[in-house]
Amino acid sequence: MSNLPPGMDPIATLDRAIADAPDKVAGASSLEDLERVESSLLGSESPVGQVRRSMGQLDDDLKPKVGAKLNEASSRIGHLMTTRRAELEAVEEERRLRDEAIDVTLESVRLPSGTLHLVQQTIDEICDIFVGLGYQVVGGPEAELAYYNFDALNTPATHPSRWEQDTMYLDWGAPEDELLLRTHTSPVQARWMENNEPPVYVVVPGRCYRKDTIDATHLPVFYQIEGLAVDENIQFSDLKGTLLHFAREFFGPQSEVRLRPHFFPFTEPSAELDVTCFNCDGGVPGCRVCGGAGWLELLGCGMVDPFVLETAGYDPEKVSGFAFGLGPERVAMARHGIDSLRHFIDNDIRFLSQFS
Ligand code: DAH
């Protein structure tokens, strides 16, 4: 049975479809609209679709003619569709570009941006100077075994400096289990040497803890940067040259350094390093930075005690080394003329934003 309604002429039907198509296609105003028009023109329920479905029932002599017409209708209407689709896509694209455009010249709401804390900036800058000399930046635990904090650094239980640095113990009892908040970054010297073969060139920034009451020059929680160099033939002159380089990079090329004898259990000999005042260049009475002394106290240092090398498993006959420890807060205070450590922990935005 034919799918064409009775009395419907396939050729005329297709001609009408071809004739009507341009207006209908042009009338589609969106891509969705065009899809509806397409199914009304070429879909299975459309006149063209009905003719297509009826092909099987047509008389044999009609088939070629209707078939050719059907192809013509499909291809002409298909062509109209393709052209119109491209037009509508272009319109759509243009609309999207317009709707989604961002006006980069528009004044935006500016949220205040934070900065690194001055102490962190100072730590980064100091570490960078040593990285420039080939040092590696490494870390260690803040909850430290008493063994590393003291014993491995030539500070046995009977040593007086151990009592001065009694701090928060987290575990207490058998000597090998004693755990405390580390009082300096020096324990990382021992830890690093235990696990790494020489040569060693490391700097260790980190937080330290002591039972100090907060005042202008003390904080119970503060930072240190430890330095350690161990290699064949390291001499005291290497220590002085390295620290002079550091002082000149950090405080300016005119800086000079001097070493004053001192004592640390884990270095022998030990010294404190002073740098010439970068503000008055050496002794202007009443200088706001050095008070007229001409020198700023910078750090503790020395040649690594052979006991420390040996305890960590190194042979002090084969290698030697130097170490130093400095407080970035104090260095930052010296450089910026900051008069109290309290400023670093007060969280006063007026202070902090001066260093952005
Ligand atoms: N650990 C020492 C302190 O907290 C600082 C120090 C001094 C570290 C001399 C060193 C050093 O490595 O050689 O006071």
JSON list of N, CA, C and O and ligand atoms in Angstrom, two decimals, residues 149 153 165 183-187 189 208 210 222 224-228 239 262-272 299-305 322-327, ligand 1:
[
{"chain": "A", "resi": 149, "resn": "ASN", "atom": "N", "xyz": [69.59, 17.46, 69.61]},
{"chain": "A", "resi": 149, "resn": "ASN", "atom": "CA", "xyz": [69.62, 18.85, 70.03]},
{"chain": "A", "resi": 149, "resn": "ASN", "atom": "C", "xyz": [70.85, 19.14, 70.90]},
{"chain": "A", "resi": 149, "resn": "ASN", "atom": "O", "xyz": [71.37, 20.26, 70.89]},
{"chain": "A", "resi": 153, "resn": "LEU", "atom": "N", "xyz": [75.81, 17.11, 69.54]},
{"chain": "A", "resi": 153, "resn": "LEU", "atom": "CA", "xyz": [76.50, 18.38, 69.34]},
{"chain": "A", "resi": 153, "resn": "LEU", "atom": "C", "xyz": [77.47, 18.66, 70.50]},
{"chain": "A", "resi": 153, "resn": "LEU", "atom": "O", "xyz": [77.71, 19.82, 70.85]},
{"chain": "A", "resi": 165, "resn": "GLN", "atom": "N", "xyz": [69.14, 26.01, 77.95]},
{"chain": "A", "resi": 165, "resn": "GLN", "atom": "CA", "xyz": [68.25, 25.83, 76.80]},
{"chain": "A", "resi": 165, "resn": "GLN", "atom": "C", "xyz": [67.14, 24.83, 77.08]},
{"chain": "A", "resi": 165, "resn": "GLN", "atom": "O", "xyz": [66.53, 24.32, 76.16]},
{"chain": "A", "resi": 183, "resn": "THR", "atom": "N", "xyz": [65.90, 23.83, 70.33]},
{"chain": "A", "resi": 183, "resn": "THR", "atom": "CA", "xyz": [66.28, 25.17, 70.80]},
{"chain": "A", "resi": 183, "resn": "THR", "atom": "C", "xyz": [67.14, 25.90, 69.78]},
{"chain": "A", "resi": 183, "resn": "THR", "atom": "O", "xyz": [67.43, 27.08, 69.93]},
{"chain": "A", "resi": 184, "resn": "HIS", "atom": "N", "xyz": [67.56, 25.18, 68.75]},
{"chain": "A", "resi": 184, "resn": "HIS", "atom": "CA", "xyz": [68.32, 25.79, 67.66]},
{"chain": "A", "resi": 184, "resn": "HIS", "atom": "C", "xyz": [68.24, 24.89, 66.44]},
{"chain": "A", "resi": 184, "resn": "HIS", "atom": "O", "xyz": [67.67, 23.78, 66.52]},
{"chain": "A", "resi": 185, "resn": "THR", "atom": "N", "xyz": [68.76, 25.35, 65.31]},
{"chain": "A", "resi": 185, "resn": "THR", "atom": "CA", "xyz": [68.71, 24.52, 64.10]},
{"chain": "A", "resi": 185, "resn": "THR", "atom": "C", "xyz": [69.95, 23.64, 63.97]},
{"chain": "A", "resi": 185, "resn": "THR", "atom": "O", "xyz": [70.03, 22.81, 63.07]},
{"chain": "A", "resi": 186, "resn": "SER", "atom": "N", "xyz": [70.89, 23.78, 64.93]},
{"chain": "A", "resi": 186, "resn": "SER", "atom": "CA", "xyz": [72.13, 23.00, 64.84]},
{"chain": "A", "resi": 186, "resn": "SER", "atom": "C", "xyz": [71.93, 21.48, 64.81]},
{"chain": "A", "resi": 186, "resn": "SER", "atom": "O", "xyz": [72.73, 20.78, 64.18]},
{"chain": "A", "resi": 187, "resn": "PRO", "atom": "N", "xyz": [70.88, 20.92, 65.47]},
{"chain": "A", "resi": 187, "resn": "PRO", "atom": "CA", "xyz": [70.72, 19.46, 65.38]},
{"chain": "A", "resi": 187, "resn": "PRO", "atom": "C", "xyz": [70.66, 18.94, 63.95]},
{"chain": "A", "resi": 187, "resn": "PRO", "atom": "O", "xyz": [71.03, 17.78, 63.70]},
{"chain": "A", "resi": 189, "resn": "GLN", "atom": "N", "xyz": [72.57, 19.68, 61.64]},
{"chain": "A", "resi": 189, "resn": "GLN", "atom": "CA", "xyz": [73.96, 19.35, 61.25]},
{"chain": "A", "resi": 189, "resn": "GLN", "atom": "C", "xyz": [74.17, 17.85, 61.41]},
{"chain": "A", "resi": 189, "resn": "GLN", "atom": "O", "xyz": [74.62, 17.16, 60.50]},
{"chain": "A", "resi": 208, "resn": "CYS", "atom": "N", "xyz": [62.64, 27.74, 66.04]},
{"chain": "A", "resi": 208, "resn": "CYS", "atom": "CA", "xyz": [63.26, 27.23, 67.26]},
{"chain": "A", "resi": 208, "resn": "CYS", "atom": "C", "xyz": [62.48, 27.75, 68.47]},
{"chain": "A", "resi": 208, "resn": "CYS", "atom": "O", "xyz": [61.73, 28.73, 68.35]},
{"chain": "A", "resi": 210, "resn": "ARG", "atom": "N", "xyz": [62.54, 28.50, 72.86]},
{"chain": "A", "resi": 210, "resn": "ARG", "atom": "CA", "xyz": [63.26, 28.55, 74.14]},
{"chain": "A", "resi": 210, "resn": "ARG", "atom": "C", "xyz": [62.35, 29.14, 75.20]},
{"chain": "A", "resi": 210, "resn": "ARG", "atom": "O", "xyz": [61.38, 29.84, 74.87]},
{"chain": "A", "resi": 222, "resn": "PHE", "atom": "N", "xyz": [61.22, 31.55, 67.59]},
{"chain": "A", "resi": 222, "resn": "PHE", "atom": "CA", "xyz": [61.98, 32.42, 66.70]},
{"chain": "A", "resi": 222, "resn": "PHE", "atom": "C", "xyz": [62.61, 31.57, 65.60]},
{"chain": "A", "resi": 222, "resn": "PHE", "atom": "O", "xyz": [62.46, 30.34, 65.59]},
{"chain": "A", "resi": 224, "resn": "GLN", "atom": "N", "xyz": [66.01, 30.49, 63.08]},
{"chain": "A", "resi": 224, "resn": "GLN", "atom": "CA", "xyz": [67.46, 30.47, 62.87]},
{"chain": "A", "resi": 224, "resn": "GLN", "atom": "C", "xyz": [67.73, 29.97, 61.47]},
{"chain": "A", "resi": 224, "resn": "GLN", "atom": "O", "xyz": [66.91, 29.27, 60.86]},
{"chain": "A", "resi": 225, "resn": "ILE", "atom": "N", "xyz": [68.89, 30.33, 60.97]},
{"chain": "A", "resi": 225, "resn": "ILE", "atom": "CA", "xyz": [69.39, 29.69, 59.75]},
{"chain": "A", "resi": 225, "resn": "ILE", "atom": "C", "xyz": [70.76, 29.12, 60.10]},
{"chain": "A", "resi": 225, "resn": "ILE", "atom": "O", "xyz": [71.66, 29.84, 60.54]},
{"chain": "A", "resi": 226, "resn": "GLU", "atom": "N", "xyz": [70.85, 27.82, 59.96]},
{"chain": "A", "resi": 226, "resn": "GLU", "atom": "CA", "xyz": [72.09, 27.12, 60.24]},
{"chain": "A", "resi": 226, "resn": "GLU", "atom": "C", "xyz": [72.86, 26.97, 58.93]},
{"chain": "A", "resi": 226, "resn": "GLU", "atom": "O", "xyz": [72.25, 26.81, 57.88]},
{"chain": "A", "resi": 227, "resn": "GLY", "atom": "N", "xyz": [74.17, 27.04, 59.00]},
{"chain": "A", "resi": 227, "resn": "GLY", "atom": "CA", "xyz": [74.97, 26.76, 57.81]},
{"chain": "A", "resi": 227, "resn": "GLY", "atom": "C", "xyz": [75.99, 25.71, 58.15]},
{"chain": "A", "resi": 227, "resn": "GLY", "atom": "O", "xyz": [76.52, 25.69, 59.27]},
{"chain": "A", "resi": 228, "resn": "LEU", "atom": "N", "xyz": [76.26, 24.80, 57.22]},
{"chain": "A", "resi": 228, "resn": "LEU", "atom": "CA", "xyz": [77.26, 23.76, 57.47]},
{"chain": "A", "resi": 228, "resn": "LEU", "atom": "C", "xyz": [78.00, 23.45, 56.17]},
{"chain": "A", "resi": 228, "resn": "LEU", "atom": "O", "xyz": [77.37, 23.21, 55.13]},
{"chain": "A", "resi": 239, "resn": "LEU", "atom": "N", "xyz": [85.74, 29.79, 56.22]},
{"chain": "A", "resi": 239, "resn": "LEU", "atom": "CA", "xyz": [84.62, 30.30, 57.02]},
{"chain": "A", "resi": 239, "resn": "LEU", "atom": "C", "xyz": [84.56, 31.82, 56.90]},
{"chain": "A", "resi": 239, "resn": "LEU", "atom": "O", "xyz": [83.51, 32.39, 56.58]},
{"chain": "A", "resi": 262, "resn": "HIS", "atom": "N", "xyz": [84.68, 33.18, 70.90]},
{"chain": "A", "resi": 262, "resn": "HIS", "atom": "CA", "xyz": [83.46, 32.89, 71.66]},
{"chain": "A", "resi": 262, "resn": "HIS", "atom": "C", "xyz": [83.51, 31.42, 72.02]},
{"chain": "A", "resi": 262, "resn": "HIS", "atom": "O", "xyz": [84.50, 30.74, 71.76]},
{"chain": "A", "resi": 263, "resn": "PHE", "atom": "N", "xyz": [82.44, 30.91, 72.62]},
{"chain": "A", "resi": 263, "resn": "PHE", "atom": "CA", "xyz": [82.39, 29.48, 72.89]},
{"chain": "A", "resi": 263, "resn": "PHE", "atom": "C", "xyz": [81.06, 28.88, 72.43]},
{"chain": "A", "resi": 263, "resn": "PHE", "atom": "O", "xyz": [79.99, 29.42, 72.72]},
{"chain": "A", "resi": 264, "resn": "PHE", "atom": "N", "xyz": [81.13, 27.82, 71.67]},
{"chain": "A", "resi": 264, "resn": "PHE", "atom": "CA", "xyz": [79.99, 26.96, 71.42]},
{"chain": "A", "resi": 264, "resn": "PHE", "atom": "C", "xyz": [80.48, 25.54, 71.59]},
{"chain": "A", "resi": 264, "resn": "PHE", "atom": "O", "xyz": [81.62, 25.24, 71.20]},
{"chain": "A", "resi": 265, "resn": "PRO", "atom": "N", "xyz": [79.66, 24.66, 72.16]},
{"chain": "A", "resi": 265, "resn": "PRO", "atom": "CA", "xyz": [80.15, 23.30, 72.43]},
{"chain": "A", "resi": 265, "resn": "PRO", "atom": "C", "xyz": [80.51, 22.53, 71.16]},
{"chain": "A", "resi": 265, "resn": "PRO", "atom": "O", "xyz": [81.36, 21.66, 71.18]},
{"chain": "A", "resi": 266, "resn": "PHE", "atom": "N", "xyz": [79.83, 22.87, 70.05]},
{"chain": "A", "resi": 266, "resn": "PHE", "atom": "CA", "xyz": [79.96, 22.03, 68.85]},
{"chain": "A", "resi": 266, "resn": "PHE", "atom": "C", "xyz": [80.95, 22.58, 67.83]},
{"chain": "A", "resi": 266, "resn": "PHE", "atom": "O", "xyz": [81.07, 22.03, 66.74]},
{"chain": "A", "resi": 267, "resn": "THR", "atom": "N", "xyz": [81.62, 23.70, 68.16]},
{"chain": "A", "resi": 267, "resn": "THR", "atom": "CA", "xyz": [82.65, 24.22, 67.26]},
{"chain": "A", "resi": 267, "resn": "THR", "atom": "C", "xyz": [83.93, 24.49, 68.05]},
{"chain": "A", "resi": 267, "resn": "THR", "atom": "O", "xyz": [83.88, 24.82, 69.23]},
{"chain": "A", "resi": 268, "resn": "GLU", "atom": "N", "xyz": [85.05, 24.33, 67.36]},
{"chain": "A", "resi": 268, "resn": "GLU", "atom": "CA", "xyz": [86.34, 24.57, 68.00]},
{"chain": "A", "resi": 268, "resn": "GLU", "atom": "C", "xyz": [87.37, 24.92, 66.93]},
{"chain": "A", "resi": 268, "resn": "GLU", "atom": "O", "xyz": [87.67, 24.07, 66.10]},
{"chain": "A", "resi": 269, "resn": "PRO", "atom": "N", "xyz": [87.88, 26.13, 66.86]},
{"chain": "A", "resi": 269, "resn": "PRO", "atom": "CA", "xyz": [87.49, 27.26, 67.69]},
{"chain": "A", "resi": 269, "resn": "PRO", "atom": "C", "xyz": [86.12, 27.81, 67.30]},
{"chain": "A", "resi": 269, "resn": "PRO", "atom": "O", "xyz": [85.61, 27.54, 66.22]},
{"chain": "A", "resi": 270, "resn": "SER", "atom": "N", "xyz": [85.57, 28.63, 68.21]},
{"chain": "A", "resi": 270, "resn": "SER", "atom": "CA", "xyz": [84.27, 29.25, 67.97]},
{"chain": "A", "resi": 270, "resn": "SER", "atom": "C", "xyz": [84.45, 30.76, 67.93]},
{"chain": "A", "resi": 270, "resn": "SER", "atom": "O", "xyz": [85.39, 31.30, 68.51]},
{"chain": "A", "resi": 271, "resn": "ALA", "atom": "N", "xyz": [83.52, 31.42, 67.27]},
{"chain": "A", "resi": 271, "resn": "ALA", "atom": "CA", "xyz": [83.62, 32.88, 67.18]},
{"chain": "A", "resi": 271, "resn": "ALA", "atom": "C", "xyz": [82.24, 33.50, 67.01]},
{"chain": "A", "resi": 271, "resn": "ALA", "atom": "O", "xyz": [81.28, 32.80, 66.66]},
{"chain": "A", "resi": 272, "resn": "GLU", "atom": "N", "xyz": [82.20, 34.79, 67.27]},
{"chain": "A", "resi": 272, "resn": "GLU", "atom": "CA", "xyz": [81.01, 35.55, 66.87]},
{"chain": "A", "resi": 272, "resn": "GLU", "atom": "C", "xyz": [81.46, 36.49, 65.77]},
{"chain": "A", "resi": 272, "resn": "GLU", "atom": "O", "xyz": [82.58, 37.01, 65.80]},
{"chain": "A", "resi": 299, "resn": "LEU", "atom": "N", "xyz": [76.28, 36.82, 63.98]},
{"chain": "A", "resi": 299, "resn": "LEU", "atom": "CA", "xyz": [76.02, 35.37, 64.10]},
{"chain": "A", "resi": 299, "resn": "LEU", "atom": "C", "xyz": [77.12, 34.68, 64.89]},
{"chain": "A", "resi": 299, "resn": "LEU", "atom": "O", "xyz": [78.19, 35.24, 65.13]},
{"chain": "A", "resi": 300, "resn": "GLY", "atom": "N", "xyz": [76.83, 33.42, 65.27]},
{"chain": "A", "resi": 300, "resn": "GLY", "atom": "CA", "xyz": [77.82, 32.57, 65.90]},
{"chain": "A", "resi": 300, "resn": "GLY", "atom": "C", "xyz": [78.36, 31.59, 64.86]},
{"chain": "A", "resi": 300, "resn": "GLY", "atom": "O", "xyz": [77.63, 31.18, 63.95]},
{"chain": "A", "resi": 301, "resn": "CYS", "atom": "N", "xyz": [79.62, 31.20, 65.01]},
{"chain": "A", "resi": 301, "resn": "CYS", "atom": "CA", "xyz": [80.20, 30.32, 63.99]},
{"chain": "A", "resi": 301, "resn": "CYS", "atom": "C", "xyz": [81.44, 29.63, 64.54]},
{"chain": "A", "resi": 301, "resn": "CYS", "atom": "O", "xyz": [81.86, 29.89, 65.68]},
{"chain": "A", "resi": 302, "resn": "GLY", "atom": "N", "xyz": [82.01, 28.77, 63.75]},
{"chain": "A", "resi": 302, "resn": "GLY", "atom": "CA", "xyz": [83.25, 28.12, 64.17]},
{"chain": "A", "resi": 302, "resn": "GLY", "atom": "C", "xyz": [83.56, 26.93, 63.29]},
{"chain": "A", "resi": 302, "resn": "GLY", "atom": "O", "xyz": [82.83, 26.62, 62.35]},
{"chain": "A", "resi": 303, "resn": "MET", "atom": "N", "xyz": [84.70, 26.28, 63.60]},
{"chain": "A", "resi": 303, "resn": "MET", "atom": "CA", "xyz": [85.07, 25.05, 62.90]},
{"chain": "A", "resi": 303, "resn": "MET", "atom": "C", "xyz": [84.38, 23.89, 63.60]},
{"chain": "A", "resi": 303, "resn": "MET", "atom": "O", "xyz": [84.42, 23.80, 64.85]},
{"chain": "A", "resi": 304, "resn": "VAL", "atom": "N", "xyz": [83.74, 23.02, 62.83]},
{"chain": "A", "resi": 304, "resn": "VAL", "atom": "CA", "xyz": [82.98, 21.92, 63.43]},
{"chain": "A", "resi": 304, "resn": "VAL", "atom": "C", "xyz": [83.91, 21.07, 64.31]},
{"chain": "A", "resi": 304, "resn": "VAL", "atom": "O", "xyz": [84.98, 20.65, 63.87]},
{"chain": "A", "resi": 305, "resn": "ASP", "atom": "N", "xyz": [83.48, 20.87, 65.55]},
{"chain": "A", "resi": 305, "resn": "ASP", "atom": "CA", "xyz": [84.29, 20.10, 66.49]},
{"chain": "A", "resi": 305, "resn": "ASP", "atom": "C", "xyz": [84.45, 18.66, 65.97]},
{"chain": "A", "resi": 305, "resn": "ASP", "atom": "O", "xyz": [83.46, 18.05, 65.53]},
{"chain": "A", "resi": 322, "resn": "PHE", "atom": "N", "xyz": [83.12, 23.96, 58.63]},
{"chain": "A", "resi": 322, "resn": "PHE", "atom": "CA", "xyz": [82.72, 25.07, 59.47]},
{"chain": "A", "resi": 322, "resn": "PHE", "atom": "C", "xyz": [81.21, 25.13, 59.54]},
{"chain": "A", "resi": 322, "resn": "PHE", "atom": "O", "xyz": [80.50, 24.52, 58.72]},
{"chain": "A", "resi": 323, "resn": "ALA", "atom": "N", "xyz": [80.72, 25.83, 60.58]},
{"chain": "A", "resi": 323, "resn": "ALA", "atom": "CA", "xyz": [79.27, 25.95, 60.77]},
{"chain": "A", "resi": 323, "resn": "ALA", "atom": "C", "xyz": [78.98, 27.35, 61.26]},
{"chain": "A", "resi": 323, "resn": "ALA", "atom": "O", "xyz": [79.86, 28.04, 61.78]},
{"chain": "A", "resi": 324, "resn": "PHE", "atom": "N", "xyz": [77.76, 27.77, 61.05]},
{"chain": "A", "resi": 324, "resn": "PHE", "atom": "CA", "xyz": [77.34, 29.06, 61.59]},
{"chain": "A", "resi": 324, "resn": "PHE", "atom": "C", "xyz": [75.84, 29.03, 61.84]},
{"chain": "A", "resi": 324, "resn": "PHE", "atom": "O", "xyz": [75.12, 28.19, 61.27]},
{"chain": "A", "resi": 325, "resn": "GLY", "atom": "N", "xyz": [75.39, 29.91, 62.73]},
{"chain": "A", "resi": 325, "resn": "GLY", "atom": "CA", "xyz": [73.96, 29.98, 63.00]},
{"chain": "A", "resi": 325, "resn": "GLY", "atom": "C", "xyz": [73.58, 31.44, 63.19]},
{"chain": "A", "resi": 325, "resn": "GLY", "atom": "O", "xyz": [74.24, 32.15, 63.94]},
{"chain": "A", "resi": 326, "resn": "LEU", "atom": "N", "xyz": [72.57, 31.87, 62.46]},
{"chain": "A", "resi": 326, "resn": "LEU", "atom": "CA", "xyz": [72.17, 33.28, 62.60]},
{"chain": "A", "resi": 326, "resn": "LEU", "atom": "C", "xyz": [70.67, 33.39, 62.78]},
{"chain": "A", "resi": 326, "resn": "LEU", "atom": "O", "xyz": [69.91, 32.50, 62.42]},
{"chain": "A", "resi": 327, "resn": "GLY", "atom": "N", "xyz": [70.25, 34.51, 63.36]},
{"chain": "A", "resi": 327, "resn": "GLY", "atom": "CA", "xyz": [68.84, 34.76, 63.60]},
{"chain": "A", "resi": 327, "resn": "GLY", "atom": "C", "xyz": [68.31, 35.75, 62.56]},
{"chain": "A", "resi": 327, "resn": "GLY", "atom": "O", "xyz": [68.69, 36.93, 62.59]},
{"chain": "B", "resi": 1, "resn": "DAH", "atom": "N1", "xyz": [73.17, 27.06, 67.69]},
{"chain": "B", "resi": 1, "resn": "DAH", "atom": "C1", "xyz": [73.75, 28.30, 68.19]},
{"chain": "B", "resi": 1, "resn": "DAH", "atom": "C2", "xyz": [72.74, 29.03, 69.04]},
{"chain": "B", "resi": 1, "resn": "DAH", "atom": "O1", "xyz": [71.58, 28.73, 68.98]},
{"chain": "B", "resi": 1, "resn": "DAH", "atom": "C3", "xyz": [74.16, 29.17, 67.05]},
{"chain": "B", "resi": 1, "resn": "DAH", "atom": "C4", "xyz": [75.38, 28.64, 66.39]},
{"chain": "B", "resi": 1, "resn": "DAH", "atom": "C5", "xyz": [76.62, 29.02, 66.81]},
{"chain": "B", "resi": 1, "resn": "DAH", "atom": "C6", "xyz": [75.28, 27.73, 65.36]},
{"chain": "B", "resi": 1, "resn": "DAH", "atom": "C7", "xyz": [77.75, 28.55, 66.23]},
{"chain": "B", "resi": 1, "resn": "DAH", "atom": "C8", "xyz": [76.42, 27.25, 64.75]},
{"chain": "B", "resi": 1, "resn": "DAH", "atom": "C9", "xyz": [77.65, 27.66, 65.20]},
{"chain": "B", "resi": 1, "resn": "DAH", "atom": "O2", "xyz": [76.38, 26.38, 63.76]},
{"chain": "B", "resi": 1, "resn": "DAH", "atom": "O3", "xyz": [78.77, 27.17, 64.61]},
{"chain": "B", "resi": 1, "resn": "DAH", "atom": "O4", "xyz": [73.10, 29.91, 69.76]}
]
